[in-house]
Coordinates of C-alpha atoms in Angstrom, one line a residue:
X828 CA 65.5 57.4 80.1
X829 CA 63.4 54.3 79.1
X830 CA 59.6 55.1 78.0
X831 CA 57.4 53.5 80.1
X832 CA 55.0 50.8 78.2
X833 CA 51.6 50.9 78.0
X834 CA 50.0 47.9 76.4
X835 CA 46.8 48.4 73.9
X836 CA 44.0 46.0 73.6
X837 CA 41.0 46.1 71.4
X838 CA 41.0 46.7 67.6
X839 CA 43.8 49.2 67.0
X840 CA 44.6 48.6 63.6
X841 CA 42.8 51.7 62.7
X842 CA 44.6 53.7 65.1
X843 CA 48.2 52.8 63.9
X844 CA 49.1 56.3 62.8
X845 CA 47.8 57.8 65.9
X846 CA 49.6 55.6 68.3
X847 CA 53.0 56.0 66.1
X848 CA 52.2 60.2 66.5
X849 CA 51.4 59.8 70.1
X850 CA 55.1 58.0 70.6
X851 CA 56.3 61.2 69.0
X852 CA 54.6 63.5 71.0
X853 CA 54.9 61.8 74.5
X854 CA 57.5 59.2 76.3
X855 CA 55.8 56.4 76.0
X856 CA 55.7 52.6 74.2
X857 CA 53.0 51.4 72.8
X858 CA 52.5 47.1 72.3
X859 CA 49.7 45.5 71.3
X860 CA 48.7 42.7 73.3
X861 CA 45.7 40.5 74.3
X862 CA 43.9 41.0 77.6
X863 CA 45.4 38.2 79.6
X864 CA 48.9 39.5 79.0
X865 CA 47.8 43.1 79.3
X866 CA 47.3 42.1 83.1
X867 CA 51.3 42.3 83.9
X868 CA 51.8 45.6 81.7
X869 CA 52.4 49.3 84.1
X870 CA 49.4 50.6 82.0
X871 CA 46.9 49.6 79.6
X872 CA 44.5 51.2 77.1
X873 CA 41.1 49.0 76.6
X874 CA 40.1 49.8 73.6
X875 CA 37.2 47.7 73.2
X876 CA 38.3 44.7 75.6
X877 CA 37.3 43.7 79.0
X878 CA 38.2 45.7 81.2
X879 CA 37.0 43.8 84.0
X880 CA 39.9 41.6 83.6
X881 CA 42.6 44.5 84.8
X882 CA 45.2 43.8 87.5
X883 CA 44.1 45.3 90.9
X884 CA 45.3 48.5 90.9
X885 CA 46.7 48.8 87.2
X886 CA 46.9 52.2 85.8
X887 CA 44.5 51.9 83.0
X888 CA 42.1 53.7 80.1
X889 CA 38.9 52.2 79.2
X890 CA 36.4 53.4 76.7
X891 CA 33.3 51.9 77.6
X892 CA 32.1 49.6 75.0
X893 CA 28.8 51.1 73.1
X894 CA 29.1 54.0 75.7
X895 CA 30.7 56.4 72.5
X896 CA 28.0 55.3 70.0
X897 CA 27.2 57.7 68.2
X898 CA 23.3 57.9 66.3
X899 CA 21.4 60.1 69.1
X900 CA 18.9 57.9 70.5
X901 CA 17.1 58.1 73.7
X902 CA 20.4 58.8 75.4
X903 CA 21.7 61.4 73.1
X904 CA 22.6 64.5 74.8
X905 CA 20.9 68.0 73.1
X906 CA 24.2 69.9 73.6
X907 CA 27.4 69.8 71.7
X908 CA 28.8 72.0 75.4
X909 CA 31.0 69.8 78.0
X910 CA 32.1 71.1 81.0
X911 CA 35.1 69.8 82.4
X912 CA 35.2 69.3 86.5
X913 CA 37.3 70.8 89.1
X914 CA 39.0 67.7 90.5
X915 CA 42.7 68.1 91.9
X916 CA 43.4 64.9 89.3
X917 CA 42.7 67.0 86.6
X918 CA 45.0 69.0 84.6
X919 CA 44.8 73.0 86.5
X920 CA 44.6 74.8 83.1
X921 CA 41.2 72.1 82.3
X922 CA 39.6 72.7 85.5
X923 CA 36.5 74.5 85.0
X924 CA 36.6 75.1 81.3
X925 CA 33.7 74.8 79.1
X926 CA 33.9 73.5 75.4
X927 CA 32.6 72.6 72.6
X928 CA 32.9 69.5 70.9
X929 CA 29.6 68.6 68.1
X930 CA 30.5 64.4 68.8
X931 CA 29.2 65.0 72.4
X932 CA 25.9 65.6 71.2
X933 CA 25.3 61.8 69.7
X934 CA 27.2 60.2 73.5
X935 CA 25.7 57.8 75.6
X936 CA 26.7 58.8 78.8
X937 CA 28.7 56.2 81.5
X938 CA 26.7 54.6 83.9
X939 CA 27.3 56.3 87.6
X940 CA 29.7 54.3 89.8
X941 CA 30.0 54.6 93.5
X942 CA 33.3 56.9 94.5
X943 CA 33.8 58.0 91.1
X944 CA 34.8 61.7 89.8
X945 CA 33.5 63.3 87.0
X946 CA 36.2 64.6 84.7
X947 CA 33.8 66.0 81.9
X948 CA 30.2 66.0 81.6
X949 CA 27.9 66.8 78.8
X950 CA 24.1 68.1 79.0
X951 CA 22.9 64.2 79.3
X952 CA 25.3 63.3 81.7
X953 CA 29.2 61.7 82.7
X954 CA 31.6 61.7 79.6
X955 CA 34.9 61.0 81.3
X956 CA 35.5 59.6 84.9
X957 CA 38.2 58.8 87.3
X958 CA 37.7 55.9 90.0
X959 CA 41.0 55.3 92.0
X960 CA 43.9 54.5 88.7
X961 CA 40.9 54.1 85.9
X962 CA 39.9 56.8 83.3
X963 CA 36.4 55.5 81.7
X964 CA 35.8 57.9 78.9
X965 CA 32.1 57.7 76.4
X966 CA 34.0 58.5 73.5
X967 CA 37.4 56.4 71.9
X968 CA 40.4 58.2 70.4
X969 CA 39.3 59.1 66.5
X970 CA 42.0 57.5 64.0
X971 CA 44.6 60.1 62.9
X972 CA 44.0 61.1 59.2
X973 CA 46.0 60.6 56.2
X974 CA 48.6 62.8 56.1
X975 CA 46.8 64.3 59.2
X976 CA 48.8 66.3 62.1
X977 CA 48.0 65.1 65.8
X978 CA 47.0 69.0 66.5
X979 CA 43.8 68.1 64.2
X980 CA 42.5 65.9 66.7
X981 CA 42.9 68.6 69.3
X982 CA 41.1 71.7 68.8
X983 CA 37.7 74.0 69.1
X984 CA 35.1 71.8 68.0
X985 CA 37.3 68.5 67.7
X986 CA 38.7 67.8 71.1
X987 CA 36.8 65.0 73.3
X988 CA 38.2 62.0 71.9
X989 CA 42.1 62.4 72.0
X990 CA 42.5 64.9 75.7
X991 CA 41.1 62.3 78.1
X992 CA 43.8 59.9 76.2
X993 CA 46.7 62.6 76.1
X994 CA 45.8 63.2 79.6
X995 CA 46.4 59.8 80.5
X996 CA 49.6 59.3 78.9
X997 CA 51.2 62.1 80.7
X998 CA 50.5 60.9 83.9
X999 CA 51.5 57.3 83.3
X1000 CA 54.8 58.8 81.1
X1001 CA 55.8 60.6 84.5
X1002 CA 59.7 61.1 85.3
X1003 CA 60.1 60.4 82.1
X1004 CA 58.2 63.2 80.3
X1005 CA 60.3 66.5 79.6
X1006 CA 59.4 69.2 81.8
X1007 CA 57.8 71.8 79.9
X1008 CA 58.2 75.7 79.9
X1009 CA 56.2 78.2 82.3
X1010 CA 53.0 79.2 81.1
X1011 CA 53.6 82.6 79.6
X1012 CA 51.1 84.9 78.1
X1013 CA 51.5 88.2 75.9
X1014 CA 48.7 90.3 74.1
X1015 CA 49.7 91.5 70.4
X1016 CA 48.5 94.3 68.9
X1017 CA 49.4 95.1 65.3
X1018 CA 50.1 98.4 63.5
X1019 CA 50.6 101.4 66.4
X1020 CA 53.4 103.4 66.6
X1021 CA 54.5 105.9 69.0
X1022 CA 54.1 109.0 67.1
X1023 CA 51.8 110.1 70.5
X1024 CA 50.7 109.1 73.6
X1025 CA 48.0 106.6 72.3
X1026 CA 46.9 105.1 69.1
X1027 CA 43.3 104.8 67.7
X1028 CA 41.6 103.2 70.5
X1029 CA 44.6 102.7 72.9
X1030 CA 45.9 105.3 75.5
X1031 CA 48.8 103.9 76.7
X1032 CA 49.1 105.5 79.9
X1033 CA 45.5 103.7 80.5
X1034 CA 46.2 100.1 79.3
X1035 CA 49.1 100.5 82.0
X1036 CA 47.1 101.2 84.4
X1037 CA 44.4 98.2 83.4
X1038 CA 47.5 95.9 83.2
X1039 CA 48.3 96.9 86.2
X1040 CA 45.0 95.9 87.8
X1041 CA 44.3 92.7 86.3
X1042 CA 48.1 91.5 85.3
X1043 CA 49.2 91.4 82.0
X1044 CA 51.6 92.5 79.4
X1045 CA 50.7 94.1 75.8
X1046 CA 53.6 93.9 72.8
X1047 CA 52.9 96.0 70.1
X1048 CA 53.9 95.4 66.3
X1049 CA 55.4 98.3 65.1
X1050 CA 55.8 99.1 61.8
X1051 CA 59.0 99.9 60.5
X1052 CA 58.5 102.5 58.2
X1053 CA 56.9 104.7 61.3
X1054 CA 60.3 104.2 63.7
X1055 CA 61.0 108.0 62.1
X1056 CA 59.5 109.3 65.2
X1057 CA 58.7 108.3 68.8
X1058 CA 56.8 111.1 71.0
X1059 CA 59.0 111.8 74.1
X1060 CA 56.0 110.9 76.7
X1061 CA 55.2 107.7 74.9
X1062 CA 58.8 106.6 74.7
X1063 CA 59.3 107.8 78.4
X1064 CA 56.1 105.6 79.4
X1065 CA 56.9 102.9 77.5
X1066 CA 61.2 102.8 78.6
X1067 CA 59.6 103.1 82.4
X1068 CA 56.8 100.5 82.0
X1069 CA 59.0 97.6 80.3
X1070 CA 57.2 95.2 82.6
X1071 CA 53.4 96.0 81.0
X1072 CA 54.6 97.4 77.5
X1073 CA 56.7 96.4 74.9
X1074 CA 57.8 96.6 70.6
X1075 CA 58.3 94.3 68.0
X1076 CA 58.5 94.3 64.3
X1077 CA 55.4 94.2 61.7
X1078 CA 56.8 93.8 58.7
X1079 CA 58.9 97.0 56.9
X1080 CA 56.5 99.2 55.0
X1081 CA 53.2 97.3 55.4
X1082 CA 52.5 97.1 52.0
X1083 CA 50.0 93.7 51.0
X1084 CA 51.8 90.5 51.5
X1085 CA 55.3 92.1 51.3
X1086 CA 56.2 89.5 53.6
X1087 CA 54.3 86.6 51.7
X1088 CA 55.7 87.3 48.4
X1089 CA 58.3 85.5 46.0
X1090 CA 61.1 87.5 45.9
X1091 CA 64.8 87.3 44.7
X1092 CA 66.8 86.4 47.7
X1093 CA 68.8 89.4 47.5
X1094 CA 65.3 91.5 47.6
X1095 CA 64.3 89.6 50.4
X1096 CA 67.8 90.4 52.7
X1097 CA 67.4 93.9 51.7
X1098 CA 63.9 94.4 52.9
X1099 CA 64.9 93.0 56.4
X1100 CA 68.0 94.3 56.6
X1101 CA 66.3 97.8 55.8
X1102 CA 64.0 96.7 58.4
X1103 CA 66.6 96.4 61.2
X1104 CA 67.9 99.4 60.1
X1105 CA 65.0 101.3 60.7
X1106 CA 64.3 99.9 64.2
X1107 CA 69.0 100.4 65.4
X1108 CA 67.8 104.0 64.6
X1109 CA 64.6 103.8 66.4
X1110 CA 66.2 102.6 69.6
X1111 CA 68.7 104.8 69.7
X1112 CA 66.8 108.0 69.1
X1113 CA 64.2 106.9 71.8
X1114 CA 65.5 104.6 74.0
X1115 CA 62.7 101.6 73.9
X1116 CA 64.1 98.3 73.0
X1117 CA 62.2 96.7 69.7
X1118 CA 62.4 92.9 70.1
X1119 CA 63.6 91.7 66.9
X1120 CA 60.7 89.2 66.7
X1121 CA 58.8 89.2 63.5
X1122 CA 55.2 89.9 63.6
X1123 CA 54.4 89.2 59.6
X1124 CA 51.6 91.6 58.2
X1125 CA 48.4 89.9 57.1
X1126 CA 49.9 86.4 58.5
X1127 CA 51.8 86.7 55.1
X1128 CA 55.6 84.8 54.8
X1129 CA 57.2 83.3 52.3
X1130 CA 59.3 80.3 52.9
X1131 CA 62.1 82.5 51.4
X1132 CA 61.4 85.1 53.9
X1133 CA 60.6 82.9 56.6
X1134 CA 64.3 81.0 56.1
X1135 CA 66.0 84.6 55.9
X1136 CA 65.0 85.7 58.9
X1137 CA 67.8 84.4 61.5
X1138 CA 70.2 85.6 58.8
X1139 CA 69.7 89.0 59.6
X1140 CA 69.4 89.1 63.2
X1141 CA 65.6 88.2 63.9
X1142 CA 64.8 85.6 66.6
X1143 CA 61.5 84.6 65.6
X1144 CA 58.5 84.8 63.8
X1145 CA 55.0 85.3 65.3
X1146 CA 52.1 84.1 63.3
X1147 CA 49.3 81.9 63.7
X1148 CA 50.8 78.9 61.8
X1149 CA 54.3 77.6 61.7
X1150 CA 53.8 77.2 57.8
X1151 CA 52.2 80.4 56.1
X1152 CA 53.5 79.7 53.1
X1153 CA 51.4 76.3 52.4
X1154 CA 48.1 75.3 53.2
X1155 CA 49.2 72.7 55.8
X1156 CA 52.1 71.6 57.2
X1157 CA 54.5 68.9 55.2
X1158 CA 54.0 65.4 54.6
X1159 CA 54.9 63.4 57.7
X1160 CA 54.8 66.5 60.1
X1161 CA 52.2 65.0 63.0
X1162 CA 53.6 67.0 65.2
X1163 CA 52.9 70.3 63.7
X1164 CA 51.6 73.0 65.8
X1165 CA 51.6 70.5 68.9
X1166 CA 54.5 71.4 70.4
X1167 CA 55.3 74.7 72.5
X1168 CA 56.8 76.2 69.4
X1169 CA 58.8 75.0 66.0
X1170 CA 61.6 74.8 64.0
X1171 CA 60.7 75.5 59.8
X1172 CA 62.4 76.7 56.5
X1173 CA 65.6 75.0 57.6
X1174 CA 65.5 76.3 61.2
X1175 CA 63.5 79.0 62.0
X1176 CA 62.0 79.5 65.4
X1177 CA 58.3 80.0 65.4
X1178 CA 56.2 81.3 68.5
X1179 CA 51.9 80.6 67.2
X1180 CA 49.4 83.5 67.8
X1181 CA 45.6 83.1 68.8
X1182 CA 43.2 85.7 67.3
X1183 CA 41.6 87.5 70.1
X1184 CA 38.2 87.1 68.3
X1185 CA 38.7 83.1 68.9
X1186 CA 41.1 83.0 72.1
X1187 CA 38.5 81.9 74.3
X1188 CA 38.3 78.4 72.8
X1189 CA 41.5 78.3 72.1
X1190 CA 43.0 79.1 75.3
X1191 CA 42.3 76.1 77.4
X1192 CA 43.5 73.5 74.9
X1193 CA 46.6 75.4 73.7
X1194 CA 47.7 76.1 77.5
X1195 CA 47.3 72.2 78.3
X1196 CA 49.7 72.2 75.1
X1197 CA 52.1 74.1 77.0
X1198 CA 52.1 77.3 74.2
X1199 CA 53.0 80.7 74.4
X1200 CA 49.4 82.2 74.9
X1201 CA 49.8 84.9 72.5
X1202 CA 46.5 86.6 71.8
X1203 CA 46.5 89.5 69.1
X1204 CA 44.3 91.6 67.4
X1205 CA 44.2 95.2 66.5
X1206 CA 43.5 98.7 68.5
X1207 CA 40.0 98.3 66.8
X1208 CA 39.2 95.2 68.9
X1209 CA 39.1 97.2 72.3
X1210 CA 36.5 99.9 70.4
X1211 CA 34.2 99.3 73.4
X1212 CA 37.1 99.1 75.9
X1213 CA 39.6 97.2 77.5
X1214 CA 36.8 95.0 79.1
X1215 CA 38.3 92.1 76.2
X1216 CA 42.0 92.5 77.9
X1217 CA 40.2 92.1 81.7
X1218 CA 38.2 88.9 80.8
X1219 CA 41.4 87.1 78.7
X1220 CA 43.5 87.8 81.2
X1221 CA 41.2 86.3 84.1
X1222 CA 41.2 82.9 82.3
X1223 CA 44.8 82.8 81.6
X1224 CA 45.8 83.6 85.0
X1225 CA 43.1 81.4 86.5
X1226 CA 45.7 78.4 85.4
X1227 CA 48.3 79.0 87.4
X1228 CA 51.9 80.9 87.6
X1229 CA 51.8 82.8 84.7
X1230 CA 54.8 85.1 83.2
X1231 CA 53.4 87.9 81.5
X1232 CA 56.4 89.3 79.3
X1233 CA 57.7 90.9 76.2
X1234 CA 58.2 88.2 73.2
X1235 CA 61.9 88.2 72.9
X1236 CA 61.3 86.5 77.0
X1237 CA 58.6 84.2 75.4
X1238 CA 61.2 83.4 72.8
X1239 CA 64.3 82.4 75.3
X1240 CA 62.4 80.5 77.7
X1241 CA 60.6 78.5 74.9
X1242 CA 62.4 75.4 75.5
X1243 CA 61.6 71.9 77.8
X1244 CA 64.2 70.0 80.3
X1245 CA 65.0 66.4 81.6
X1246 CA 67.8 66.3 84.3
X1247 CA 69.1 63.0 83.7
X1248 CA 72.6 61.7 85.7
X1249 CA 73.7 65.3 86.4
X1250 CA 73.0 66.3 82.9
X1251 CA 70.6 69.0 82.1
X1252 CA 69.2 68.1 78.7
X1253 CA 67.5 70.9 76.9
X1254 CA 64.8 70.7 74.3
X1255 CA 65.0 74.0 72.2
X1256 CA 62.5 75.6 70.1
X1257 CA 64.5 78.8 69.9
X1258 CA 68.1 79.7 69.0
X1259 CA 68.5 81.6 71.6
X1260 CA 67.6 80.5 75.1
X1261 CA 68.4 81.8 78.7
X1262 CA 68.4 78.3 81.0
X1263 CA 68.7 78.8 84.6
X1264 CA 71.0 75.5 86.0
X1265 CA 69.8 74.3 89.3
X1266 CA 72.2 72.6 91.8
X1267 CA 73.2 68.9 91.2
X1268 CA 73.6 70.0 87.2
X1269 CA 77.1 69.4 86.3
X1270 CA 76.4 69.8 82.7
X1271 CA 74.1 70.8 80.2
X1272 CA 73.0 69.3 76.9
X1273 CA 71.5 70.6 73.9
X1274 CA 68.9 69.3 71.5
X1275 CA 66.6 70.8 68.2
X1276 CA 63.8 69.1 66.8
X1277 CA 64.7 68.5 63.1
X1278 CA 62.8 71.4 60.9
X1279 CA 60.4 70.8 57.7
X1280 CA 63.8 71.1 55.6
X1281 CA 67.4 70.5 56.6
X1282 CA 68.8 72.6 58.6
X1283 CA 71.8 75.0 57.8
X1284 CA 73.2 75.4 61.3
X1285 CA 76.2 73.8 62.3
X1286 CA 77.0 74.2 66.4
X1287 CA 75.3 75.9 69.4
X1288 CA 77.4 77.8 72.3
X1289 CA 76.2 77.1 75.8
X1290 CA 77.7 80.1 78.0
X1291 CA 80.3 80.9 75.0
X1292 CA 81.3 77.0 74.5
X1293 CA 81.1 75.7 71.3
X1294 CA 79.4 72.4 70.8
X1295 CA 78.8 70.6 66.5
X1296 CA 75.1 69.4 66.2
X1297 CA 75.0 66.1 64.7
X1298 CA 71.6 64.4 63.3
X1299 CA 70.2 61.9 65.6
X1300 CA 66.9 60.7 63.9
X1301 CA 64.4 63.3 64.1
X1302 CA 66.5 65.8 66.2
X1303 CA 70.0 67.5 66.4
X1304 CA 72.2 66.7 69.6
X1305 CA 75.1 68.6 70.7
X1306 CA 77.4 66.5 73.3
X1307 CA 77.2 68.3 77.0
X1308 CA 79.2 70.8 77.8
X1309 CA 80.2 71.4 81.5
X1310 CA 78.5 74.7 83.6
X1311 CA 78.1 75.2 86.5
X1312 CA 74.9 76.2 88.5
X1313 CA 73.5 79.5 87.3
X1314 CA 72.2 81.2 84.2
X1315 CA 73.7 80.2 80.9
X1316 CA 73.4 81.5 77.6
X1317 CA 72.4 79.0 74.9
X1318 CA 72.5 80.1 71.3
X1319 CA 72.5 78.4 67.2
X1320 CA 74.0 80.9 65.4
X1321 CA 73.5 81.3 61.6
X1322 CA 76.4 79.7 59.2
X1323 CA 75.7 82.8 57.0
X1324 CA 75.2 86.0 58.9
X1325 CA 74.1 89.4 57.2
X1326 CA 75.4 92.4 58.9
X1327 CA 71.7 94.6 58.4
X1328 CA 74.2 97.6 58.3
X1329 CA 76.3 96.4 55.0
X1330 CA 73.4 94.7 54.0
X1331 CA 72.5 96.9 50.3
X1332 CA 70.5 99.5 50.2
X1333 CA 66.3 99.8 49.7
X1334 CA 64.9 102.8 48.5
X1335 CA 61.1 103.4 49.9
X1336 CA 58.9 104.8 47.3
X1337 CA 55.8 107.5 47.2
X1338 CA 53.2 105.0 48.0
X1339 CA 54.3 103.3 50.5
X1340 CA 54.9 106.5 52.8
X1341 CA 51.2 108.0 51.4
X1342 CA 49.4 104.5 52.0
X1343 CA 50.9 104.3 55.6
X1344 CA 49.7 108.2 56.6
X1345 CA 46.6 107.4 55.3
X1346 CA 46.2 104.4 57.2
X1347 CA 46.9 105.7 60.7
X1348 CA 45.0 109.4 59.9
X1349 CA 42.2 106.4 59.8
X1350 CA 43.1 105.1 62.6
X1351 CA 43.7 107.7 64.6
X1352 CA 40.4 109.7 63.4
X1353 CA 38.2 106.6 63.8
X1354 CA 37.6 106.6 67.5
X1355 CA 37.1 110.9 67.1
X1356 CA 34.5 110.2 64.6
X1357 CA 33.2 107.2 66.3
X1358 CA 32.3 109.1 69.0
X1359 CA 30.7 112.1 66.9

């Protein structure tokens, strides 16, 4: 399917790198072009030209010349705080919000025009507008920095200048754009186990019934040194409740950084494998599934560790950024954290986290993203209650259809579609995906954005058939392979599986049983003395 073109007049040599990451995220071609030529282009972004001089009716983005100076003045609004409007033309999971953004302080605000809606506003007036196919907007896209990621142009604090543009570009990209993945939403909580019917500051027979009321689900990171024992009435509550309740893995003995450590890759297999082991006996003994998601302690991973990971059985890793082990992502990675999920250490899936303590400015942005909204914390964060679980879950489901499930549900529906000539085409970030085929669909086609390093897998089944993956610029194709309508398995195995049960033997020393007792007896005697 052929990008649309949008055509870009002003002074846009700043913004080079910006327009080139904007191709990448988005189906659309950029040209640069004078004005009297921009008049016969589908779309146009005025940087700085005259607007005025648009074809009736022509889809088009113009930042208001002096309108984004910066400098205060008379016209300077007091407030960094911008509220975005409720208009049906703008995006559901925007409507309402209110952010932050410090460059809104210094705006001059757009002049009022008759039958205009107001998009955003600030404390000194209208910031971004929308009068029958034109966005005016106070403030131009910033230039992407060197080295920069798009994602740095789109977060708490740094926002206003690149959404109303991204906005934009969606719409005018259209049939083109890949359909993205439902909204889905999870709460994480590290560290409990299911020695008993609730943990530190969690009953779990109440948090069911709160999820219940105001509709959500809560995963739990297990550790699993503490799989020894599960108390019959919490397994029983949490085998029954599946839909509100759910395991994963944090880490193996939570001990500091043993995630985010150099190790020998043999050392590394063995404290996964000794991992998996742990949670095969767990499951069996108790009956509650343990998604085989990693949940690294601390936020600690090596790249090592990070790379091992689908070698021993693990879907995905859950952690606040897609490369733990540096301090940002690789050189010529604009896309990091951007997309709905990501591929690293040679093929790794990734699903990002949000700390609870700074969801609510994160949520808005990252759900227009189309992320997982994964919010964790810790059983200490609900001290006061589960008023924090009541109040994130009103905002995420205020943005529509929302599926509230366990992470290994987040993880196979983490993937974006394009039905093209009775070819499903399907844009992975997992390795292991569940697609539902509508009618019409005679086939379906696999792809994988290419990872940090290259990648070590070799084919993909879709519903048992084996396809190669072959390089294709920045992503992996496989050729389609016929289905029918239906649900169809989609998986990248590993070229060099470890069986965790033949993987070699880890022996678990004094301290790492003694620090673990002592750290739930705190935990668990916290909320008693607390309340003393």
């Amino acid at each position: 399917m052929t990008p649309p073109l949008v055509a870009v007049v002003g002074q846009s040599d700043t913004h080079a790198a910006l327009l080139a990451a904007l191709e990448a995220a988005l189906p659309v071609r950029f040209e640069r072009v004078g004005a009297d030529a921009a008049r016969s282009a589908p779309a146009v972004v005025w940087l700085d030209g005259d607007a005025e001089e648009a074809a009736e009716g022509q889809r088009s983005f113009v930042v208001e010349s002096g309108a984004g100076a910066a400098g205060g003045g008379a016209g300077a609004a007091a407030s960094d705080t911008v509220v975005l409007g409720d208009s049906e033309r703008l995006d559901v999971r925007l409507r309402g919000a209110t952010m932050r953004d410090p460059a809104a302080a210094a705006l001059r605000p757009l002049d009022a025009e008759p039958g205009e809606e107001i998009l955003a506003r600030g404390e000194s007036g209208r910031l971004w507008t929308r009068q029958g196919p034109r966005d005016r907007v106070a403030l131009g896209p910033a230039p992407l920095p060197d080295g920069g990621a798009l994602l740095d142009l789109l977060r708490p604090e740094a926002w206003l200048s690149l959404l109303p543009l991204v906005h934009f570009l969606r719409e005018v990209a259209g049939p083109a754009r890949w359909s993205p993945p439902p909204l889905r939403a999870a709460f994480l909580i590290d560290d409990p186990n299911l020695h008993s019917s609730r943990y530190g500051h969690i009953a779990y027979r109440r948090l069911v019934e709160h999820a219940d009321e105001h509709g959500y689900h809560t995963a739990f990171a297990m550790v699993p040194l503490d799989a020894w024992f599960a108390h019959p009435a919490a397994a029983r509550l949490f085998r029954e409740r599946a839909d509100r309740l759910s395991l994963l893995v944090h880490g193996n003995d939570h001990l500091k950084r043993e995630l985010g450590q150099e190790r020998s890759g043999s050392d590394t297999v063995a404290l996964l494998a000794q991992a998996q082991r742990r949670m095969d006996a767990f499951e069996r003994r108790s009956g509650v599934a343990v998604d085989r998601v990693m949940a690294a302690p601390h936020g600690a991973c090596s790249r090592d560790a990070m790379a091992a990971l689908p070698r021993l059985g693990y879907e995905a890793a859950c952690i606040s950024r897609p490369y733990p082990w540096l301090d940002g992502p690789p050189p010529g990675r604009t896309l990091a954290g951007w997309e709905p999920g990501a591929l690293v250490a040679t093929g790794t899936p990734v699903v990002p986290r949000i700390p609870i303590e700074r969801a609510s400015e994160q949520l808005p942005l990252r759900a227009f993203l189309d992320q997982p909204l994964v919010v964790y914390g810790h059983h200490d964060d609900l001290a006061g209650g589960l008023d924090p679980f009541a109040s994130l879950a009103g905002t995420i489901n205020g943005f529509g259809p929302v599926r509230w499930e366990r992470l290994a549900g987040i993880c196979r529906s983490n993937f974006a579609t394009r039905v093209e000539a009775g070819v499903l085409s399907v844009r992975a970030w997992s390795r292991r995906l569940e697609v539902e085929v509508p009618a019409g669909v005679d086939a379906v086609g696999v792809e994988l954005p290419g990872p940090d390093e290259p990648p070590e897998w070799r084919h993909v089944t879709v519903g048992g058939e084996r396809r190669e993956l072959r390089e294709h610029g920045s992503v992996w194709r496989a050729d389609p392979v016929p289905v029918a309508p239906g649900r169809v398995e989609i998986y990248v195995p590993d070229p060099a599986p470890v069986d965790p049960a033949a993987a070699p033997g880890r022996r678990t020393g004094a301290w790492p049983l003694a620090r673990r007792a002592l750290v739930e007896a705190r935990d668990r005697l916290g909320p008693v003395l607390s309340r003393g």
